[in-house]
Short mmCIF file of C-alpha atoms and ligand atoms in Angstrom, two decimals:
data_model
loop_
_atom_site.label_atom_id
_atom_site.label_comp_id
_atom_site.label_asym_id
_atom_site.label_seq_id
_atom_site.Cartn_x
_atom_site.Cartn_y
_atom_site.Cartn_z
CA MET A 1 -70.89 40.41 171.47
CA ILE A 2 -68.31 40.66 168.74
CA ARG A 3 -66.24 37.50 168.78
CA ASP A 4 -63.45 38.52 166.45
CA PRO A 5 -63.30 42.24 165.62
CA GLU A 6 -60.97 41.73 162.65
CA THR A 7 -63.21 39.16 160.92
CA MET A 8 -66.23 41.31 161.70
CA THR A 9 -64.66 44.41 160.18
CA ALA A 10 -63.79 42.42 157.06
CA LEU A 11 -67.37 41.10 156.79
CA LEU A 12 -68.87 44.56 157.26
CA ASP A 13 -66.51 46.02 154.65
CA THR A 14 -67.49 43.31 152.19
CA VAL A 15 -71.22 43.84 152.78
CA SER A 16 -70.82 47.61 152.60
CA ARG A 17 -68.99 47.37 149.28
CA PHE A 18 -71.59 44.94 147.91
CA VAL A 19 -74.36 47.35 148.91
CA ARG A 20 -72.62 50.35 147.32
CA GLU A 21 -71.36 48.71 144.16
CA ARG A 22 -74.00 46.09 143.36
CA LEU A 23 -77.26 46.72 145.23
CA VAL A 24 -77.65 50.51 145.11
CA PRO A 25 -77.13 50.59 141.31
CA ALA A 26 -79.73 47.80 140.94
CA GLU A 27 -82.44 49.53 143.00
CA ALA A 28 -84.23 51.01 139.99
CA VAL A 29 -84.18 47.69 138.12
CA VAL A 30 -85.81 45.93 141.07
CA GLU A 31 -88.45 48.66 141.19
CA GLU A 32 -89.17 48.37 137.47
CA THR A 33 -89.13 44.59 137.17
CA ASP A 34 -90.49 43.68 140.64
CA GLN A 35 -87.68 41.16 140.83
CA ILE A 36 -84.23 40.93 142.35
CA PRO A 37 -81.94 40.11 139.41
CA PRO A 38 -81.00 36.40 139.61
CA ALA A 39 -77.30 37.30 139.20
CA ILE A 40 -77.48 39.34 142.41
CA VAL A 41 -79.20 36.52 144.28
CA GLN A 42 -76.40 34.24 143.12
CA GLU A 43 -73.78 36.69 144.41
CA MET A 44 -75.57 36.87 147.76
CA LYS A 45 -75.37 33.09 147.98
CA GLU A 46 -71.69 33.04 147.06
CA MET A 47 -70.96 35.64 149.75
CA GLY A 48 -72.58 33.38 152.33
CA LEU A 49 -75.28 35.92 153.20
CA PHE A 50 -77.89 33.18 153.54
CA GLY A 51 -75.82 31.57 156.26
CA LEU A 52 -75.38 34.58 158.54
CA THR A 53 -77.25 33.01 161.47
CA VAL A 54 -76.75 29.32 160.74
CA PRO A 55 -74.44 27.57 163.25
CA GLU A 56 -70.89 27.00 162.02
CA GLU A 57 -71.15 23.20 162.13
CA TYR A 58 -73.83 23.49 159.42
CA GLY A 59 -71.81 25.84 157.26
CA GLY A 60 -73.00 29.24 158.48
CA PHE A 61 -71.35 32.26 160.10
CA ALA A 62 -73.26 31.79 163.40
CA LEU A 63 -73.33 35.54 163.93
CA THR A 64 -74.13 36.78 167.40
CA MET A 65 -77.09 39.15 167.70
CA GLU A 66 -74.76 42.15 167.85
CA GLU A 67 -72.91 41.00 164.74
CA GLU A 68 -76.17 40.25 162.92
CA ALA A 69 -77.52 43.71 163.81
CA LEU A 70 -74.40 45.37 162.39
CA VAL A 71 -74.62 43.41 159.13
CA ILE A 72 -78.33 44.14 158.78
CA MET A 73 -77.70 47.87 159.36
CA GLU A 74 -75.27 47.78 156.42
CA LEU A 75 -77.71 45.82 154.26
CA GLY A 76 -80.37 48.37 155.20
CA LYS A 77 -78.58 51.12 153.29
CA THR A 78 -80.30 50.12 150.08
CA SER A 79 -83.75 49.02 148.98
CA PRO A 80 -85.12 46.86 151.84
CA SER A 81 -86.32 44.35 149.24
CA PHE A 82 -82.79 42.91 149.12
CA ARG A 83 -82.77 42.39 152.88
CA SER A 84 -86.22 40.84 152.70
CA LEU A 85 -85.04 37.86 150.68
CA ILE A 86 -81.99 37.24 152.86
CA GLY A 87 -83.35 38.43 156.19
CA THR A 88 -86.54 36.39 156.10
CA SER A 89 -84.50 33.28 155.35
CA VAL A 90 -81.77 33.86 157.96
CA GLY A 91 -84.33 35.29 160.37
CA ILE A 92 -87.88 34.17 161.04
CA GLY A 93 -87.84 31.53 158.29
CA SER A 94 -85.03 29.41 159.68
CA GLN A 95 -84.58 30.30 163.35
CA GLY A 96 -87.31 27.92 164.53
CA ILE A 97 -85.12 25.05 163.31
CA VAL A 98 -81.99 26.60 164.85
CA PHE A 99 -83.70 27.11 168.23
CA ASP A 100 -85.90 24.06 168.56
CA GLY A 101 -85.19 21.62 165.71
CA THR A 102 -84.09 18.06 166.36
CA PRO A 103 -80.48 17.13 165.44
CA GLU A 104 -81.86 15.33 162.36
CA GLN A 105 -83.88 18.37 161.26
CA LYS A 106 -80.87 20.64 161.71
CA ALA A 107 -78.59 18.29 159.78
CA LYS A 108 -81.10 17.96 156.96
CA TYR A 109 -82.01 21.62 156.43
CA LEU A 110 -79.44 24.00 157.90
CA PRO A 111 -76.59 23.26 155.46
CA LYS A 112 -78.90 23.92 152.51
CA LEU A 113 -80.22 27.09 154.13
CA ALA A 114 -76.67 28.30 154.77
CA THR A 115 -75.77 28.09 151.09
CA GLY A 116 -79.05 29.59 149.95
CA GLU A 117 -79.93 26.39 148.08
CA LEU A 118 -83.08 26.52 150.20
CA ILE A 119 -84.88 29.77 151.02
CA ALA A 120 -86.96 29.73 154.19
CA SER A 121 -90.28 31.36 154.92
CA PHE A 122 -92.33 31.81 158.13
CA ALA A 123 -96.00 30.87 157.96
CA LEU A 124 -97.85 32.11 161.04
CA THR A 125 -100.34 34.81 159.97
CA GLU A 126 -103.76 33.83 158.63
CA PRO A 127 -106.70 35.76 157.17
CA ASP A 128 -108.30 35.87 160.65
CA ALA A 129 -105.22 35.55 162.86
CA GLY A 130 -102.79 38.46 162.60
CA SER A 131 -101.95 40.26 165.83
CA ASP A 132 -103.85 37.54 167.70
CA ALA A 133 -101.52 34.89 166.41
CA ALA A 134 -102.57 32.25 168.97
CA SER A 135 -106.07 32.12 167.46
CA LEU A 136 -104.77 30.55 164.23
CA ARG A 137 -107.09 28.03 162.61
CA THR A 138 -104.86 25.99 160.33
CA THR A 139 -105.03 22.41 161.57
CA ALA A 140 -102.49 19.59 161.50
CA ILE A 141 -104.15 16.36 162.49
CA ARG A 142 -101.98 13.38 163.31
CA GLY A 143 -102.68 10.03 161.68
CA THR A 144 -101.05 6.83 160.51
CA ASP A 145 -101.24 5.06 157.18
CA GLY A 146 -99.18 2.56 155.24
CA ASP A 147 -96.48 5.22 154.79
CA GLY A 148 -96.14 5.90 158.50
CA GLU A 149 -97.05 8.66 160.92
CA HIS A 150 -97.98 12.00 159.45
CA TYR A 151 -100.09 15.13 159.85
CA ILE A 152 -102.83 16.27 157.49
CA VAL A 153 -102.65 20.05 157.23
CA ASN A 154 -105.55 22.27 156.19
CA GLY A 155 -105.72 26.05 156.23
CA THR A 156 -104.52 29.28 154.64
CA LYS A 157 -101.56 31.43 155.64
CA ARG A 158 -101.54 35.06 154.54
CA TYR A 159 -98.93 37.77 153.78
CA ILE A 160 -96.17 35.18 153.69
CA THR A 161 -92.90 36.81 152.68
CA ASN A 162 -90.70 34.76 150.33
CA ALA A 163 -93.57 32.30 149.71
CA PRO A 164 -92.97 32.07 145.94
CA GLN A 165 -89.20 31.56 146.43
CA ALA A 166 -89.33 29.36 149.53
CA GLY A 167 -87.97 25.82 149.60
CA ILE A 168 -89.26 25.30 153.13
CA PHE A 169 -91.88 26.86 155.37
CA THR A 170 -91.80 27.06 159.14
CA LEU A 171 -95.49 26.43 159.64
CA MET A 172 -97.50 27.02 162.78
CA ALA A 173 -100.65 24.89 162.89
CA ARG A 174 -103.09 23.63 165.50
CA THR A 175 -102.44 20.00 166.37
CA ASP A 176 -104.96 20.01 169.22
CA PRO A 177 -108.26 21.45 167.95
CA SER A 178 -109.75 21.12 171.45
CA ASN A 179 -107.18 23.67 172.66
CA LYS A 180 -108.04 26.99 171.01
CA GLY A 181 -105.11 28.82 172.61
CA ALA A 182 -101.35 28.94 172.24
CA GLY A 183 -100.88 25.47 173.80
CA GLY A 184 -102.68 23.77 170.89
CA VAL A 185 -100.19 25.04 168.31
CA SER A 186 -97.21 23.11 166.92
CA ALA A 187 -94.47 24.09 164.49
CA PHE A 188 -93.50 22.15 161.37
CA ILE A 189 -91.02 22.26 158.55
CA VAL A 190 -92.97 21.85 155.33
CA GLU A 191 -91.16 21.49 152.06
CA ALA A 192 -92.36 23.41 149.02
CA GLY A 193 -93.76 21.02 146.47
CA THR A 194 -95.43 18.82 149.08
CA PRO A 195 -98.71 17.69 147.48
CA GLY A 196 -101.58 19.77 148.87
CA LEU A 197 -99.41 22.87 149.37
CA SER A 198 -99.98 25.68 146.90
CA ILE A 199 -98.95 29.31 146.63
CA GLY A 200 -101.48 32.05 145.85
CA LYS A 201 -100.86 34.87 143.42
CA ILE A 202 -98.20 37.38 144.38
CA ASP A 203 -99.90 40.23 146.24
CA LYS A 204 -99.62 43.77 144.93
CA LYS A 205 -98.44 46.02 147.72
CA MET A 206 -97.45 49.57 148.66
CA GLY A 207 -93.68 49.15 148.52
CA GLN A 208 -90.67 46.86 148.64
CA ARG A 209 -91.13 45.69 145.09
CA GLY A 210 -89.05 42.61 144.43
CA ALA A 211 -89.90 41.23 147.89
CA HIS A 212 -92.80 38.92 147.30
CA ILE A 213 -95.65 37.94 149.57
CA ALA A 214 -98.46 35.53 148.86
CA ASP A 215 -100.96 33.21 150.50
CA VAL A 216 -99.79 29.69 151.27
CA ILE A 217 -102.66 27.24 151.03
CA PHE A 218 -102.76 23.78 152.58
CA GLU A 219 -105.40 21.35 151.32
CA ASN A 220 -105.12 17.91 152.88
CA CYS A 221 -101.38 18.39 152.75
CA ARG A 222 -99.64 15.31 154.14
CA VAL A 223 -96.63 16.21 156.24
CA PRO A 224 -94.49 13.39 157.71
CA ALA A 225 -94.46 13.35 161.54
CA SER A 226 -90.66 13.72 161.38
CA GLN A 227 -91.27 17.35 160.27
CA LEU A 228 -92.70 18.38 163.64
CA ILE A 229 -90.11 20.86 164.96
CA GLY A 230 -88.43 19.45 168.05
CA GLY A 231 -90.61 16.34 167.82
CA LYS A 232 -93.01 17.75 170.42
CA GLU A 233 -96.56 18.98 169.96
CA GLY A 234 -97.86 22.12 171.67
CA GLN A 235 -94.56 24.00 171.52
CA GLY A 236 -95.12 25.81 168.23
CA PHE A 237 -96.43 29.10 169.58
CA LYS A 238 -93.46 29.43 171.90
CA THR A 239 -91.11 28.67 169.01
CA ALA A 240 -92.86 31.40 166.99
CA MET A 241 -92.61 33.91 169.85
CA LYS A 242 -88.90 33.21 170.37
CA VAL A 243 -88.31 33.62 166.64
CA LEU A 244 -90.26 36.89 166.55
CA GLU A 245 -88.47 38.23 169.62
CA LYS A 246 -85.13 37.90 167.86
CA GLY A 247 -86.71 39.06 164.61
CA ARG A 248 -87.80 42.30 166.25
CA ILE A 249 -84.19 43.26 167.02
CA HIS A 250 -83.28 42.31 163.44
CA ILE A 251 -86.03 44.53 162.00
CA ALA A 252 -85.05 47.39 164.32
CA ALA A 253 -81.48 47.12 162.99
CA LEU A 254 -82.88 47.24 159.46
CA CYS A 255 -84.84 50.40 160.33
CA VAL A 256 -81.60 52.01 161.54
CA GLY A 257 -79.83 51.11 158.30
CA VAL A 258 -82.59 52.38 156.03
CA ALA A 259 -82.97 55.60 158.07
CA GLU A 260 -79.22 56.20 157.78
CA ARG A 261 -79.46 55.91 154.02
CA MET A 262 -82.47 58.23 153.79
CA LEU A 263 -80.84 60.80 156.05
CA LYS A 264 -77.61 60.69 154.07
CA ASP A 265 -79.57 61.28 150.84
CA ALA A 266 -81.57 64.09 152.46
CA LEU A 267 -78.42 65.77 153.78
CA THR A 268 -76.71 65.56 150.38
CA TYR A 269 -79.80 67.04 148.73
CA ALA A 270 -80.10 69.79 151.36
CA ILE A 271 -76.48 70.80 150.82
CA ASP A 272 -76.78 70.80 147.02
CA ARG A 273 -80.17 72.46 146.76
CA LYS A 274 -80.05 76.26 146.55
CA GLN A 275 -82.98 78.51 147.43
CA PHE A 276 -83.05 82.17 148.41
CA GLY A 277 -79.47 82.32 147.19
CA GLN A 278 -78.06 79.66 149.49
CA SER A 279 -77.94 75.94 150.28
CA ILE A 280 -81.15 74.93 152.08
CA ALA A 281 -78.99 73.04 154.62
CA GLY A 282 -78.17 76.51 155.96
CA PHE A 283 -81.79 77.18 156.96
CA GLN A 284 -82.61 76.45 160.56
CA LEU A 285 -86.00 74.89 159.80
CA VAL A 286 -84.29 72.35 157.53
CA GLN A 287 -81.52 71.92 160.09
CA ALA A 288 -84.14 71.05 162.71
CA MET A 289 -85.39 68.19 160.54
CA LEU A 290 -81.85 66.94 159.96
CA ALA A 291 -80.94 67.22 163.63
CA ASP A 292 -84.10 65.55 164.93
CA SER A 293 -83.54 62.68 162.52
CA ARG A 294 -79.91 62.30 163.51
CA THR A 295 -80.84 62.32 167.21
CA GLU A 296 -83.55 59.72 166.88
CA LEU A 297 -81.35 57.56 164.69
CA TYR A 298 -78.61 57.67 167.30
CA ALA A 299 -81.08 56.67 169.99
CA ALA A 300 -82.40 53.76 167.90
CA ARG A 301 -78.90 52.54 167.09
CA CYS A 302 -77.92 52.60 170.77
CA MET A 303 -81.10 50.73 171.71
CA VAL A 304 -80.50 48.03 169.11
CA MET A 305 -76.88 47.52 170.14
CA ASP A 306 -77.81 47.39 173.83
CA ALA A 307 -80.62 44.86 173.31
CA ALA A 308 -78.43 42.76 171.02
CA ARG A 309 -75.60 42.65 173.57
CA LYS A 310 -78.02 41.79 176.36
CA ARG A 311 -79.38 38.91 174.29
CA ASP A 312 -75.86 37.71 173.49
CA ASP A 313 -75.12 37.71 177.24
CA GLY A 314 -78.06 35.34 177.75
CA GLY A 315 -80.39 38.00 179.10
CA GLU A 316 -84.18 38.03 178.77
CA VAL A 317 -84.93 40.66 176.10
CA SER A 318 -88.63 40.40 175.32
CA THR A 319 -89.20 43.99 176.51
CA GLU A 320 -86.04 45.38 174.92
CA ALA A 321 -86.76 43.68 171.57
CA SER A 322 -90.22 45.23 171.47
CA CYS A 323 -88.89 48.65 172.58
CA CYS A 324 -86.36 48.51 169.74
CA LYS A 325 -88.91 47.45 167.12
CA LEU A 326 -91.42 50.07 168.29
CA PHE A 327 -88.99 52.98 168.47
CA ALA A 328 -86.85 52.16 165.44
CA SER A 329 -89.76 51.52 163.07
CA GLU A 330 -91.60 54.68 164.15
CA MET A 331 -88.32 56.62 163.93
CA CYS A 332 -87.77 55.30 160.41
CA GLY A 333 -91.23 56.50 159.38
CA ARG A 334 -90.52 59.98 160.76
CA VAL A 335 -87.13 60.13 159.03
CA ALA A 336 -88.75 59.09 155.73
CA ASP A 337 -91.35 61.79 156.11
CA ARG A 338 -88.79 64.49 156.92
CA ALA A 339 -86.56 63.33 154.06
CA VAL A 340 -89.46 63.79 151.61
CA GLN A 341 -90.06 67.24 153.13
CA ILE A 342 -86.41 68.21 152.63
CA PHE A 343 -86.51 67.00 149.02
CA GLY A 344 -89.65 69.09 148.52
CA GLY A 345 -91.42 68.50 145.20
CA ALA A 346 -88.56 66.25 144.10
CA GLY A 347 -89.36 63.95 147.01
CA TYR A 348 -92.72 63.24 145.42
CA LEU A 349 -91.19 62.06 142.15
CA SER A 350 -90.35 58.43 141.46
CA GLU A 351 -87.14 59.65 139.85
CA TYR A 352 -85.66 60.17 143.32
CA SER A 353 -85.10 57.18 145.56
CA ILE A 354 -86.70 58.88 148.55
CA GLU A 355 -90.17 58.43 147.08
CA ARG A 356 -89.53 54.70 146.93
CA PHE A 357 -88.14 54.53 150.46
CA TYR A 358 -91.18 56.43 151.76
CA HIS A 359 -93.36 53.55 150.56
CA ASP A 360 -90.89 50.82 151.46
CA VAL A 361 -90.57 51.72 155.15
CA ARG A 362 -94.28 51.81 155.96
CA ILE A 363 -94.36 48.05 156.49
CA PHE A 364 -91.78 48.27 159.29
CA ARG A 365 -94.50 49.50 161.65
CA LEU A 366 -96.72 46.56 160.70
CA TYR A 367 -94.87 43.31 160.18
CA GLU A 368 -93.27 41.12 162.85
CA GLY A 369 -95.77 42.72 165.24
CA THR A 370 -97.41 46.13 164.81
CA SER A 371 -96.34 49.08 166.94
CA GLN A 372 -99.45 48.45 169.03
CA ILE A 373 -98.45 44.81 169.62
CA GLN A 374 -95.01 45.99 170.75
CA GLN A 375 -96.69 48.38 173.20
CA ILE A 376 -98.80 45.50 174.53
CA VAL A 377 -95.75 43.25 174.99
CA ILE A 378 -93.80 46.02 176.76
CA ALA A 379 -96.63 47.01 179.09
CA ARG A 380 -97.58 43.42 179.90
CA ASN A 381 -93.98 42.63 180.81
CA MET A 382 -93.85 45.74 183.02
CA VAL A 383 -96.99 44.70 184.90
CA ARG A 384 -95.72 41.11 185.22
CA GLU A 385 -92.32 42.22 186.53
CA HIS A 386 -93.94 44.61 188.99
CA SER A 387 -96.23 41.87 190.33
CA ALA A 388 -93.29 39.49 190.68
N1 COS B 1 -90.49 33.70 174.28
C1 COS B 1 -90.90 32.50 174.73
N2 COS B 1 -92.18 32.22 175.04
C2 COS B 1 -93.08 33.22 174.89
C3 COS B 1 -92.73 34.50 174.43
C4 COS B 1 -91.38 34.72 174.12
N3 COS B 1 -90.95 35.90 173.68
N4 COS B 1 -93.83 35.26 174.37
C5 COS B 1 -94.84 34.49 174.79
N5 COS B 1 -94.40 33.25 175.09
C6 COS B 1 -95.15 32.12 175.63
C7 COS B 1 -95.83 32.54 176.91
O1 COS B 1 -94.95 32.37 178.01
C8 COS B 1 -97.00 31.61 176.97
O2 COS B 1 -96.59 30.34 177.46
P1 COS B 1 -97.31 29.67 178.75
O3 COS B 1 -98.74 29.46 178.31
O4 COS B 1 -96.57 28.40 178.97
O5 COS B 1 -97.20 30.66 179.85
C9 COS B 1 -97.38 31.43 175.50
O6 COS B 1 -96.23 31.79 174.75
C10 COS B 1 -98.54 32.30 175.12
O7 COS B 1 -98.18 33.64 175.38
P2 COS B 1 -99.28 34.76 175.66
O8 COS B 1 -100.25 34.27 176.69
O9 COS B 1 -98.57 36.03 175.92
O10 COS B 1 -100.03 34.79 174.24
P3 COS B 1 -101.14 35.77 173.68
O11 COS B 1 -102.09 34.98 172.89
O12 COS B 1 -101.68 36.63 174.77
O13 COS B 1 -100.35 36.66 172.58
C11 COS B 1 -98.96 38.35 171.66
C12 COS B 1 -99.27 37.39 172.83
C13 COS B 1 -100.08 39.33 171.37
C14 COS B 1 -97.75 39.10 172.14
C15 COS B 1 -98.63 37.51 170.39
O14 COS B 1 -99.80 36.93 169.86
C16 COS B 1 -97.96 38.32 169.31
O15 COS B 1 -96.75 38.53 169.35
N6 COS B 1 -98.73 38.75 168.29
C17 COS B 1 -98.19 39.39 167.13
C18 COS B 1 -97.82 38.35 166.13
C19 COS B 1 -96.90 38.88 165.12
O16 COS B 1 -95.87 39.46 165.41
N7 COS B 1 -97.26 38.63 163.88
C20 COS B 1 -96.42 38.98 162.79
C21 COS B 1 -96.32 37.76 161.95
S1 COS B 1 -94.79 37.44 161.32
S2 COS B 1 -94.46 38.79 159.95
#
């Protein structure tokens, strides 16, 4: 749903210009320094990009899913590290509060998230709980002392995007150790700097330099009871699943954006590059790679827009979100591979951006649910719907 086409066009133009004029020229610097230049982060804040999904009453743009997907596609046309900082905060990091937070929690955190004063992070995965998220072992045990009701949190979260930058973490922890399943899990807002919370070293990874992940370690970390999202125990896994469901459409939109950029670069290269006395874009075997990429990209874009509109209309989109994430992330991997092939030897050199994108996009098939998890969600829903 696009609420106001004129405002939306203006926003997309602004983001598109920012990507072209500020982010694309800074891609190499991010790669070299493993850091998004602070001046660019400041500009992102001033543009309101950290408030894309925050409700208007808390200072955000309150974008619909369709609008968010369009903005993320634009932001995808550059190094995905830029999107990682913004997207994790406006996406999985903050949406638990938007969906299920109490009015007090929303009033306290959402305005600061909207301005980017606070960056949000999502702490679900653990060393032994990845795809099987409900088996998480981090505990949050309720108690009372002279300072009131609180939870004592112990455990380690792994691969946590934005951990070093985060001002708050949406934490999933087990409040009922006797319940080893999803029903024993609750969600919390934990502020960075809370005694007992520490951040591990920044992990070295395959791509997306400048987007940082690290362990988040809780050692007898005392979290006030008021930080329990929604004020109800046992709801945390559902909050996480709702957040991830929306996140999967967001990531699929990102895959579309990045694939568009890679295909544009590959097409430009194919037209410029001369072999056997002509532009290689004139050779049918190269044309096949361009055409297959364009076709799959079109399909992914249509899927994302359809799922986003369905969600905006209040529809149940668990299956569609997983279909989008599965298809778009796999498509993006294929487009990256073909783009390297079109660039030939140049595609293997760091000098050309395609080498960087090839590494950057590999994570799309892994995070926010692997391709195999998406297949499981889709098939399970099919069986459930058939039985009903
Ligand atoms: N929206 C709302 N509730 C949902 C939901 C959704 N999209 N998906 C599941 N739930 C609810 C279920 O309805 C169920 O509630 P009830 O017990 O009241 O029926 C509860 O959550 C548990 O669901 P389920 O039984 O399906 O849980 P499983 O342990 O079988 O796990 C998968 C389901 C595998 C789909 C889940 O663990 C998953 O998504 N894993 C991947 C995690 C992931 O994406 N990690 C990336 C980390 S973030 S980068």
